[in-house]
Amino acid sequence: MKPLTIVHLFPELLNLYGDGGNVIALRRRCEWRGIPVDVREVGMDDAMDFAHADIVFIGGGADREQLIVKDAMMGRKAELRSYVADGGVLLAVCGGYQFLGHHYTMGDTVVEGLGIVDMETVRGEGRLIGNAAIATDISDVPVVGFENHGGRTNLGAGVQPFGRTLGSTHGNNGSDGGEGVRQGNLIGTYLHGPLLPKNPHVTDHLIARALERRGDACELAPLDDAVELAANRIMAQRIGVA
């Protein structure tokens, strides 16, 4: 089997709350199953042919970092749109998630988005902060993480959230009960933590969809997830949803 290629975009800037740990989780769960992995970190000045990517990860960044990377991100707009349209697997967290929409408005500053998802984000009053949990059909247990965002994201008509908020979780905008977005093989979310180490079902979903897309579909060998699920359960208990 050829290596599963994981592309990590702009890790030097988009890496809030240990978001890079998501790439580690993807790599380790592949390696534990004997699936070869090639992780490629792509900086702002690096070239990347997304035709060879199996999973693309975009982490979170504060407004300052988003403004720094926006031109480099838009320089890859056509390639990323084509990759997602072709069924490419993509996980984007917080600032990376906000880039998926049409734009992110911060006061008088409008940051252009990739336009991959019909959604818009505006800067709201105050920040939506706290431990978070959602219910989603790709996980048998609540998906847990940590949210801290000033943006309020509104999905377009017919666009599906990644999940529904549980407990005191704020989600996309603190009002409509949706968190993140799920569109084809794309997942966008505000959940940091990093997300994947405590949510092995989500990690395996991404790996399975990537293998299926390139014709290597197979039933993933089960792993001993006792530690991962214990971490998930402890977080869910703190939020009061376990």
Short mmCIF file of N, CA, C and O in Angstrom, two decimals, residues 37-135:
data_model
loop_
_atom_site.label_atom_id
_atom_site.label_comp_id
_atom_site.label_asym_id
_atom_site.label_seq_id
_atom_site.Cartn_x
_atom_site.Cartn_y
_atom_site.Cartn_z
N VAL A 37 2.48 6.18 6.27
CA VAL A 37 2.02 7.57 6.30
C VAL A 37 3.16 8.49 5.86
O VAL A 37 4.32 8.28 6.22
N ASP A 38 2.80 9.52 5.12
CA ASP A 38 3.74 10.57 4.72
C ASP A 38 3.12 11.90 5.12
O ASP A 38 2.11 12.31 4.56
N VAL A 39 3.68 12.55 6.15
CA VAL A 39 3.18 13.84 6.61
C VAL A 39 4.00 14.96 5.97
O VAL A 39 5.23 14.97 6.08
N ARG A 40 3.30 15.87 5.30
CA ARG A 40 3.97 16.99 4.63
C ARG A 40 3.51 18.30 5.25
O ARG A 40 2.33 18.65 5.16
N GLU A 41 4.43 19.00 5.89
CA GLU A 41 4.12 20.31 6.44
C GLU A 41 4.36 21.36 5.36
O GLU A 41 5.46 21.46 4.81
N VAL A 42 3.34 22.13 5.05
CA VAL A 42 3.40 23.11 3.97
C VAL A 42 3.39 24.51 4.57
O VAL A 42 2.40 24.94 5.16
N GLY A 43 4.52 25.21 4.43
CA GLY A 43 4.61 26.59 4.90
C GLY A 43 4.07 27.56 3.87
O GLY A 43 3.67 27.17 2.75
N MET A 44 4.07 28.82 4.23
CA MET A 44 3.45 29.82 3.36
C MET A 44 4.15 29.93 2.01
O MET A 44 3.52 30.27 1.00
N ASP A 45 5.44 29.66 1.96
CA ASP A 45 6.19 29.80 0.71
C ASP A 45 6.42 28.47 0.00
O ASP A 45 7.11 28.42 -1.02
N ASP A 46 5.86 27.40 0.54
CA ASP A 46 6.10 26.07 -0.03
C ASP A 46 5.08 25.74 -1.11
O ASP A 46 3.90 26.12 -1.02
N ALA A 47 5.52 25.02 -2.12
CA ALA A 47 4.62 24.54 -3.16
C ALA A 47 4.02 23.21 -2.72
O ALA A 47 4.65 22.44 -2.01
N MET A 48 2.78 22.95 -3.14
CA MET A 48 2.13 21.70 -2.81
C MET A 48 1.14 21.34 -3.89
O MET A 48 0.30 22.15 -4.27
N ASP A 49 1.22 20.12 -4.40
CA ASP A 49 0.28 19.62 -5.38
C ASP A 49 -0.78 18.81 -4.63
O ASP A 49 -0.52 17.68 -4.19
N PHE A 50 -1.96 19.37 -4.45
CA PHE A 50 -2.99 18.71 -3.66
C PHE A 50 -3.56 17.48 -4.35
O PHE A 50 -4.32 16.72 -3.73
N ALA A 51 -3.20 17.26 -5.60
CA ALA A 51 -3.63 16.05 -6.28
C ALA A 51 -3.04 14.81 -5.62
O ALA A 51 -3.57 13.70 -5.78
N HIS A 52 -1.95 14.97 -4.87
CA HIS A 52 -1.31 13.85 -4.20
C HIS A 52 -1.68 13.76 -2.72
O HIS A 52 -1.14 12.92 -1.99
N ALA A 53 -2.59 14.63 -2.27
CA ALA A 53 -2.99 14.64 -0.86
C ALA A 53 -4.11 13.64 -0.61
O ALA A 53 -5.00 13.44 -1.45
N ASP A 54 -4.08 12.99 0.56
CA ASP A 54 -5.17 12.11 0.98
C ASP A 54 -5.98 12.74 2.11
O ASP A 54 -7.19 12.55 2.19
N ILE A 55 -5.32 13.47 3.00
CA ILE A 55 -5.99 14.21 4.07
C ILE A 55 -5.30 15.56 4.18
O ILE A 55 -4.07 15.63 4.22
N VAL A 56 -6.07 16.64 4.22
CA VAL A 56 -5.54 17.98 4.43
C VAL A 56 -6.03 18.48 5.78
O VAL A 56 -7.21 18.35 6.11
N PHE A 57 -5.10 19.03 6.56
CA PHE A 57 -5.47 19.59 7.87
C PHE A 57 -5.09 21.06 7.93
O PHE A 57 -3.97 21.44 7.57
N ILE A 58 -6.05 21.90 8.39
CA ILE A 58 -5.81 23.33 8.61
C ILE A 58 -6.17 23.63 10.05
O ILE A 58 -7.32 23.44 10.48
N GLY A 59 -5.20 24.06 10.83
CA GLY A 59 -5.42 24.34 12.24
C GLY A 59 -5.98 25.73 12.51
O GLY A 59 -6.31 26.48 11.59
N GLY A 60 -6.08 26.05 13.77
CA GLY A 60 -6.64 27.33 14.19
C GLY A 60 -5.57 28.38 14.42
O GLY A 60 -4.42 28.08 14.72
N GLY A 61 -5.98 29.62 14.26
CA GLY A 61 -5.09 30.75 14.53
C GLY A 61 -5.91 31.94 14.98
O GLY A 61 -7.09 32.07 14.61
N ALA A 62 -5.31 32.80 15.77
CA ALA A 62 -5.99 34.04 16.17
C ALA A 62 -6.13 34.96 14.95
O ALA A 62 -5.58 34.69 13.88
N ASP A 63 -6.88 36.05 15.13
CA ASP A 63 -7.10 36.97 14.01
C ASP A 63 -5.78 37.42 13.39
O ASP A 63 -5.67 37.53 12.16
N ARG A 64 -4.78 37.67 14.21
CA ARG A 64 -3.48 38.14 13.70
C ARG A 64 -2.88 37.11 12.74
O ARG A 64 -2.41 37.46 11.65
N GLU A 65 -2.91 35.84 13.15
CA GLU A 65 -2.34 34.79 12.30
C GLU A 65 -3.16 34.60 11.02
O GLU A 65 -2.62 34.34 9.96
N GLN A 66 -4.48 34.74 11.14
CA GLN A 66 -5.31 34.61 9.96
C GLN A 66 -4.98 35.70 8.93
O GLN A 66 -4.97 35.44 7.73
N LEU A 67 -4.74 36.90 9.42
CA LEU A 67 -4.39 37.99 8.51
C LEU A 67 -3.03 37.74 7.85
O LEU A 67 -2.81 38.11 6.69
N ILE A 68 -2.12 37.11 8.59
CA ILE A 68 -0.79 36.82 8.04
C ILE A 68 -0.88 35.77 6.93
O ILE A 68 -0.23 35.91 5.89
N VAL A 69 -1.70 34.74 7.12
CA VAL A 69 -1.72 33.63 6.17
C VAL A 69 -2.76 33.80 5.05
O VAL A 69 -2.78 33.00 4.11
N LYS A 70 -3.59 34.83 5.13
CA LYS A 70 -4.72 34.90 4.20
C LYS A 70 -4.29 34.92 2.74
O LYS A 70 -4.91 34.27 1.89
N ASP A 71 -3.21 35.65 2.41
CA ASP A 71 -2.80 35.71 1.01
C ASP A 71 -2.27 34.36 0.53
O ASP A 71 -2.56 33.93 -0.59
N ALA A 72 -1.50 33.69 1.40
CA ALA A 72 -0.99 32.36 1.04
C ALA A 72 -2.14 31.37 0.91
O ALA A 72 -2.13 30.49 0.04
N MET A 73 -3.15 31.50 1.78
CA MET A 73 -4.31 30.62 1.69
C MET A 73 -5.06 30.85 0.39
O MET A 73 -5.41 29.90 -0.32
N MET A 74 -5.29 32.13 0.05
CA MET A 74 -6.02 32.42 -1.18
C MET A 74 -5.23 32.02 -2.43
O MET A 74 -5.80 31.72 -3.47
N GLY A 75 -3.91 31.99 -2.30
CA GLY A 75 -3.09 31.54 -3.42
C GLY A 75 -3.29 30.07 -3.74
O GLY A 75 -2.94 29.62 -4.84
N ARG A 76 -3.87 29.33 -2.80
CA ARG A 76 -4.15 27.90 -3.01
C ARG A 76 -5.65 27.65 -3.15
O ARG A 76 -6.11 26.51 -3.10
N LYS A 77 -6.43 28.71 -3.33
CA LYS A 77 -7.89 28.61 -3.35
C LYS A 77 -8.39 27.65 -4.43
O LYS A 77 -9.18 26.75 -4.14
N ALA A 78 -7.94 27.83 -5.64
CA ALA A 78 -8.43 26.98 -6.74
C ALA A 78 -8.08 25.52 -6.50
O ALA A 78 -8.91 24.62 -6.72
N GLU A 79 -6.85 25.26 -6.03
CA GLU A 79 -6.42 23.89 -5.79
C GLU A 79 -7.22 23.23 -4.66
O GLU A 79 -7.63 22.08 -4.78
N LEU A 80 -7.45 23.97 -3.57
CA LEU A 80 -8.20 23.42 -2.45
C LEU A 80 -9.66 23.18 -2.82
O LEU A 80 -10.25 22.16 -2.43
N ARG A 81 -10.24 24.08 -3.58
CA ARG A 81 -11.62 23.89 -4.02
C ARG A 81 -11.74 22.64 -4.89
O ARG A 81 -12.68 21.85 -4.76
N SER A 82 -10.78 22.46 -5.79
CA SER A 82 -10.79 21.28 -6.66
C SER A 82 -10.60 20.00 -5.85
O SER A 82 -11.25 18.98 -6.11
N TYR A 83 -9.70 20.06 -4.87
CA TYR A 83 -9.43 18.89 -4.02
C TYR A 83 -10.70 18.47 -3.28
O TYR A 83 -11.07 17.29 -3.27
N VAL A 84 -11.40 19.42 -2.67
CA VAL A 84 -12.61 19.10 -1.93
C VAL A 84 -13.72 18.63 -2.87
O VAL A 84 -14.44 17.68 -2.58
N ALA A 85 -13.85 19.30 -4.03
CA ALA A 85 -14.88 18.91 -5.00
C ALA A 85 -14.66 17.49 -5.49
O ALA A 85 -15.61 16.79 -5.87
N ASP A 86 -13.41 17.03 -5.48
CA ASP A 86 -13.07 15.68 -5.92
C ASP A 86 -13.19 14.66 -4.79
O ASP A 86 -12.74 13.52 -4.92
N GLY A 87 -13.78 15.07 -3.67
CA GLY A 87 -13.96 14.15 -2.55
C GLY A 87 -12.81 14.11 -1.58
O GLY A 87 -12.75 13.22 -0.73
N GLY A 88 -11.89 15.07 -1.67
CA GLY A 88 -10.75 15.10 -0.77
C GLY A 88 -11.16 15.25 0.68
O GLY A 88 -12.11 15.97 1.01
N VAL A 89 -10.45 14.56 1.56
CA VAL A 89 -10.73 14.62 2.99
C VAL A 89 -10.01 15.83 3.58
O VAL A 89 -8.81 16.01 3.39
N LEU A 90 -10.77 16.66 4.30
CA LEU A 90 -10.20 17.87 4.88
C LEU A 90 -10.78 18.09 6.26
O LEU A 90 -11.99 17.99 6.45
N LEU A 91 -9.91 18.38 7.21
CA LEU A 91 -10.31 18.78 8.56
C LEU A 91 -9.77 20.16 8.82
O LEU A 91 -8.57 20.41 8.67
N ALA A 92 -10.66 21.08 9.21
CA ALA A 92 -10.26 22.46 9.49
C ALA A 92 -10.81 22.87 10.85
O ALA A 92 -11.98 22.62 11.15
N VAL A 93 -9.97 23.48 11.67
CA VAL A 93 -10.33 23.84 13.04
C VAL A 93 -10.28 25.35 13.24
O VAL A 93 -9.32 26.00 12.84
N CYS A 94 -11.32 25.90 13.81
CA CYS A 94 -11.42 27.29 14.25
C CYS A 94 -11.05 28.27 13.13
O CYS A 94 -11.80 28.44 12.19
N GLY A 95 -9.88 28.92 13.21
CA GLY A 95 -9.50 29.85 12.17
C GLY A 95 -9.46 29.19 10.80
O GLY A 95 -9.87 29.77 9.79
N GLY A 96 -8.97 27.95 10.75
CA GLY A 96 -8.98 27.21 9.50
C GLY A 96 -10.38 26.94 9.02
O GLY A 96 -10.67 26.99 7.81
N TYR A 97 -11.29 26.66 9.95
CA TYR A 97 -12.70 26.45 9.63
C TYR A 97 -13.31 27.71 9.04
O TYR A 97 -14.02 27.67 8.03
N GLN A 98 -13.01 28.87 9.63
CA GLN A 98 -13.58 30.12 9.15
C GLN A 98 -13.15 30.43 7.71
O GLN A 98 -13.91 31.04 6.96
N PHE A 99 -11.97 29.98 7.33
CA PHE A 99 -11.49 30.20 5.97
C PHE A 99 -12.32 29.43 4.93
O PHE A 99 -12.28 29.75 3.74
N LEU A 100 -13.07 28.43 5.34
CA LEU A 100 -13.82 27.62 4.38
C LEU A 100 -14.99 28.36 3.76
O LEU A 100 -15.48 27.99 2.70
N GLY A 101 -15.46 29.42 4.42
CA GLY A 101 -16.63 30.14 3.96
C GLY A 101 -16.32 31.23 2.96
O GLY A 101 -15.23 31.31 2.39
N HIS A 102 -17.32 32.09 2.74
CA HIS A 102 -17.17 33.17 1.76
C HIS A 102 -16.23 34.27 2.28
O HIS A 102 -15.40 34.79 1.55
N HIS A 103 -16.41 34.62 3.55
CA HIS A 103 -15.53 35.62 4.14
C HIS A 103 -15.71 35.63 5.66
O HIS A 103 -16.65 35.07 6.20
N TYR A 104 -14.75 36.29 6.33
CA TYR A 104 -14.81 36.50 7.78
C TYR A 104 -14.67 37.99 8.00
O TYR A 104 -13.65 38.59 7.64
N THR A 105 -15.71 38.60 8.57
CA THR A 105 -15.71 40.04 8.79
C THR A 105 -15.30 40.36 10.21
O THR A 105 -15.93 39.90 11.17
N MET A 106 -14.22 41.13 10.36
CA MET A 106 -13.73 41.56 11.66
C MET A 106 -13.81 43.08 11.70
O MET A 106 -12.90 43.77 11.26
N GLY A 107 -14.92 43.61 12.18
CA GLY A 107 -15.08 45.07 12.17
C GLY A 107 -15.12 45.58 10.74
O GLY A 107 -15.97 45.19 9.94
N ASP A 108 -14.16 46.45 10.42
CA ASP A 108 -14.07 46.99 9.06
C ASP A 108 -13.21 46.13 8.14
O ASP A 108 -13.07 46.43 6.96
N THR A 109 -12.63 45.07 8.69
CA THR A 109 -11.75 44.20 7.90
C THR A 109 -12.51 42.97 7.42
O THR A 109 -13.14 42.26 8.22
N VAL A 110 -12.48 42.74 6.13
CA VAL A 110 -13.13 41.56 5.55
C VAL A 110 -12.04 40.64 5.00
O VAL A 110 -11.30 41.02 4.09
N VAL A 111 -11.94 39.45 5.57
CA VAL A 111 -10.96 38.47 5.13
C VAL A 111 -11.64 37.53 4.14
O VAL A 111 -12.64 36.89 4.47
N GLU A 112 -11.12 37.47 2.94
CA GLU A 112 -11.70 36.61 1.91
C GLU A 112 -11.55 35.14 2.30
O GLU A 112 -10.52 34.74 2.85
N GLY A 113 -12.57 34.36 2.02
CA GLY A 113 -12.52 32.94 2.31
C GLY A 113 -12.34 32.11 1.05
O GLY A 113 -12.31 32.65 -0.07
N LEU A 114 -12.24 30.82 1.25
CA LEU A 114 -12.04 29.90 0.13
C LEU A 114 -13.32 29.65 -0.65
O LEU A 114 -13.28 29.18 -1.79
N GLY A 115 -14.47 29.92 -0.04
CA GLY A 115 -15.74 29.72 -0.72
C GLY A 115 -16.06 28.26 -0.98
O GLY A 115 -16.84 27.94 -1.88
N ILE A 116 -15.50 27.37 -0.18
CA ILE A 116 -15.76 25.94 -0.34
C ILE A 116 -17.11 25.57 0.26
O ILE A 116 -17.82 24.69 -0.25
N VAL A 117 -17.48 26.25 1.35
CA VAL A 117 -18.74 26.00 2.04
C VAL A 117 -19.57 27.28 2.01
O VAL A 117 -19.03 28.39 2.16
N ASP A 118 -20.88 27.14 1.83
CA ASP A 118 -21.78 28.28 1.86
C ASP A 118 -22.00 28.69 3.31
O ASP A 118 -22.89 28.18 3.99
N MET A 119 -21.14 29.56 3.80
CA MET A 119 -21.23 30.04 5.18
C MET A 119 -20.49 31.36 5.30
O MET A 119 -19.64 31.69 4.46
N GLU A 120 -20.84 32.12 6.32
CA GLU A 120 -20.20 33.40 6.59
C GLU A 120 -19.91 33.51 8.08
O GLU A 120 -20.65 32.98 8.90
N THR A 121 -18.84 34.22 8.40
CA THR A 121 -18.47 34.44 9.79
C THR A 121 -18.28 35.92 10.04
O THR A 121 -17.66 36.62 9.23
N VAL A 122 -18.83 36.41 11.15
CA VAL A 122 -18.64 37.80 11.56
C VAL A 122 -18.15 37.83 12.99
O VAL A 122 -18.42 36.93 13.78
N ARG A 123 -17.40 38.86 13.32
CA ARG A 123 -16.92 39.03 14.69
C ARG A 123 -18.07 39.49 15.57
O ARG A 123 -18.76 40.45 15.25
N GLY A 124 -18.33 38.78 16.67
CA GLY A 124 -19.41 39.13 17.59
C GLY A 124 -18.89 39.82 18.83
O GLY A 124 -17.68 40.00 19.02
N GLU A 125 -19.81 40.19 19.70
CA GLU A 125 -19.45 40.79 20.98
C GLU A 125 -19.02 39.70 21.95
O GLU A 125 -19.75 38.73 22.16
N GLY A 126 -17.84 39.88 22.53
CA GLY A 126 -17.35 38.88 23.46
C GLY A 126 -16.90 37.61 22.75
O GLY A 126 -16.93 37.51 21.53
N ARG A 127 -16.46 36.64 23.55
CA ARG A 127 -15.97 35.38 23.00
C ARG A 127 -16.79 34.22 23.53
O ARG A 127 -17.32 34.26 24.65
N LEU A 128 -16.89 33.19 22.72
CA LEU A 128 -17.59 31.97 23.12
C LEU A 128 -16.53 30.98 23.57
O LEU A 128 -15.77 30.44 22.76
N ILE A 129 -16.47 30.73 24.87
CA ILE A 129 -15.35 30.00 25.46
C ILE A 129 -15.86 28.89 26.37
O ILE A 129 -16.83 29.06 27.10
N GLY A 130 -15.16 27.77 26.35
CA GLY A 130 -15.44 26.72 27.32
C GLY A 130 -15.23 25.33 26.77
O GLY A 130 -15.05 25.13 25.57
N ASN A 131 -15.22 24.36 27.67
CA ASN A 131 -15.22 22.97 27.24
C ASN A 131 -16.51 22.70 26.48
O ASN A 131 -17.55 23.27 26.79
N ALA A 132 -16.42 21.85 25.47
CA ALA A 132 -17.56 21.69 24.56
C ALA A 132 -17.76 20.24 24.20
O ALA A 132 -16.83 19.43 24.22
N ALA A 133 -19.01 19.91 23.86
CA ALA A 133 -19.35 18.57 23.41
C ALA A 133 -20.48 18.65 22.40
O ALA A 133 -21.37 19.50 22.51
N ILE A 134 -20.42 17.75 21.42
CA ILE A 134 -21.47 17.69 20.41
C ILE A 134 -21.86 16.24 20.15
O ILE A 134 -21.09 15.32 20.41
N ALA A 135 -23.05 16.08 19.62
CA ALA A 135 -23.51 14.77 19.17
C ALA A 135 -23.43 14.75 17.65
O ALA A 135 -23.90 15.66 16.98
#
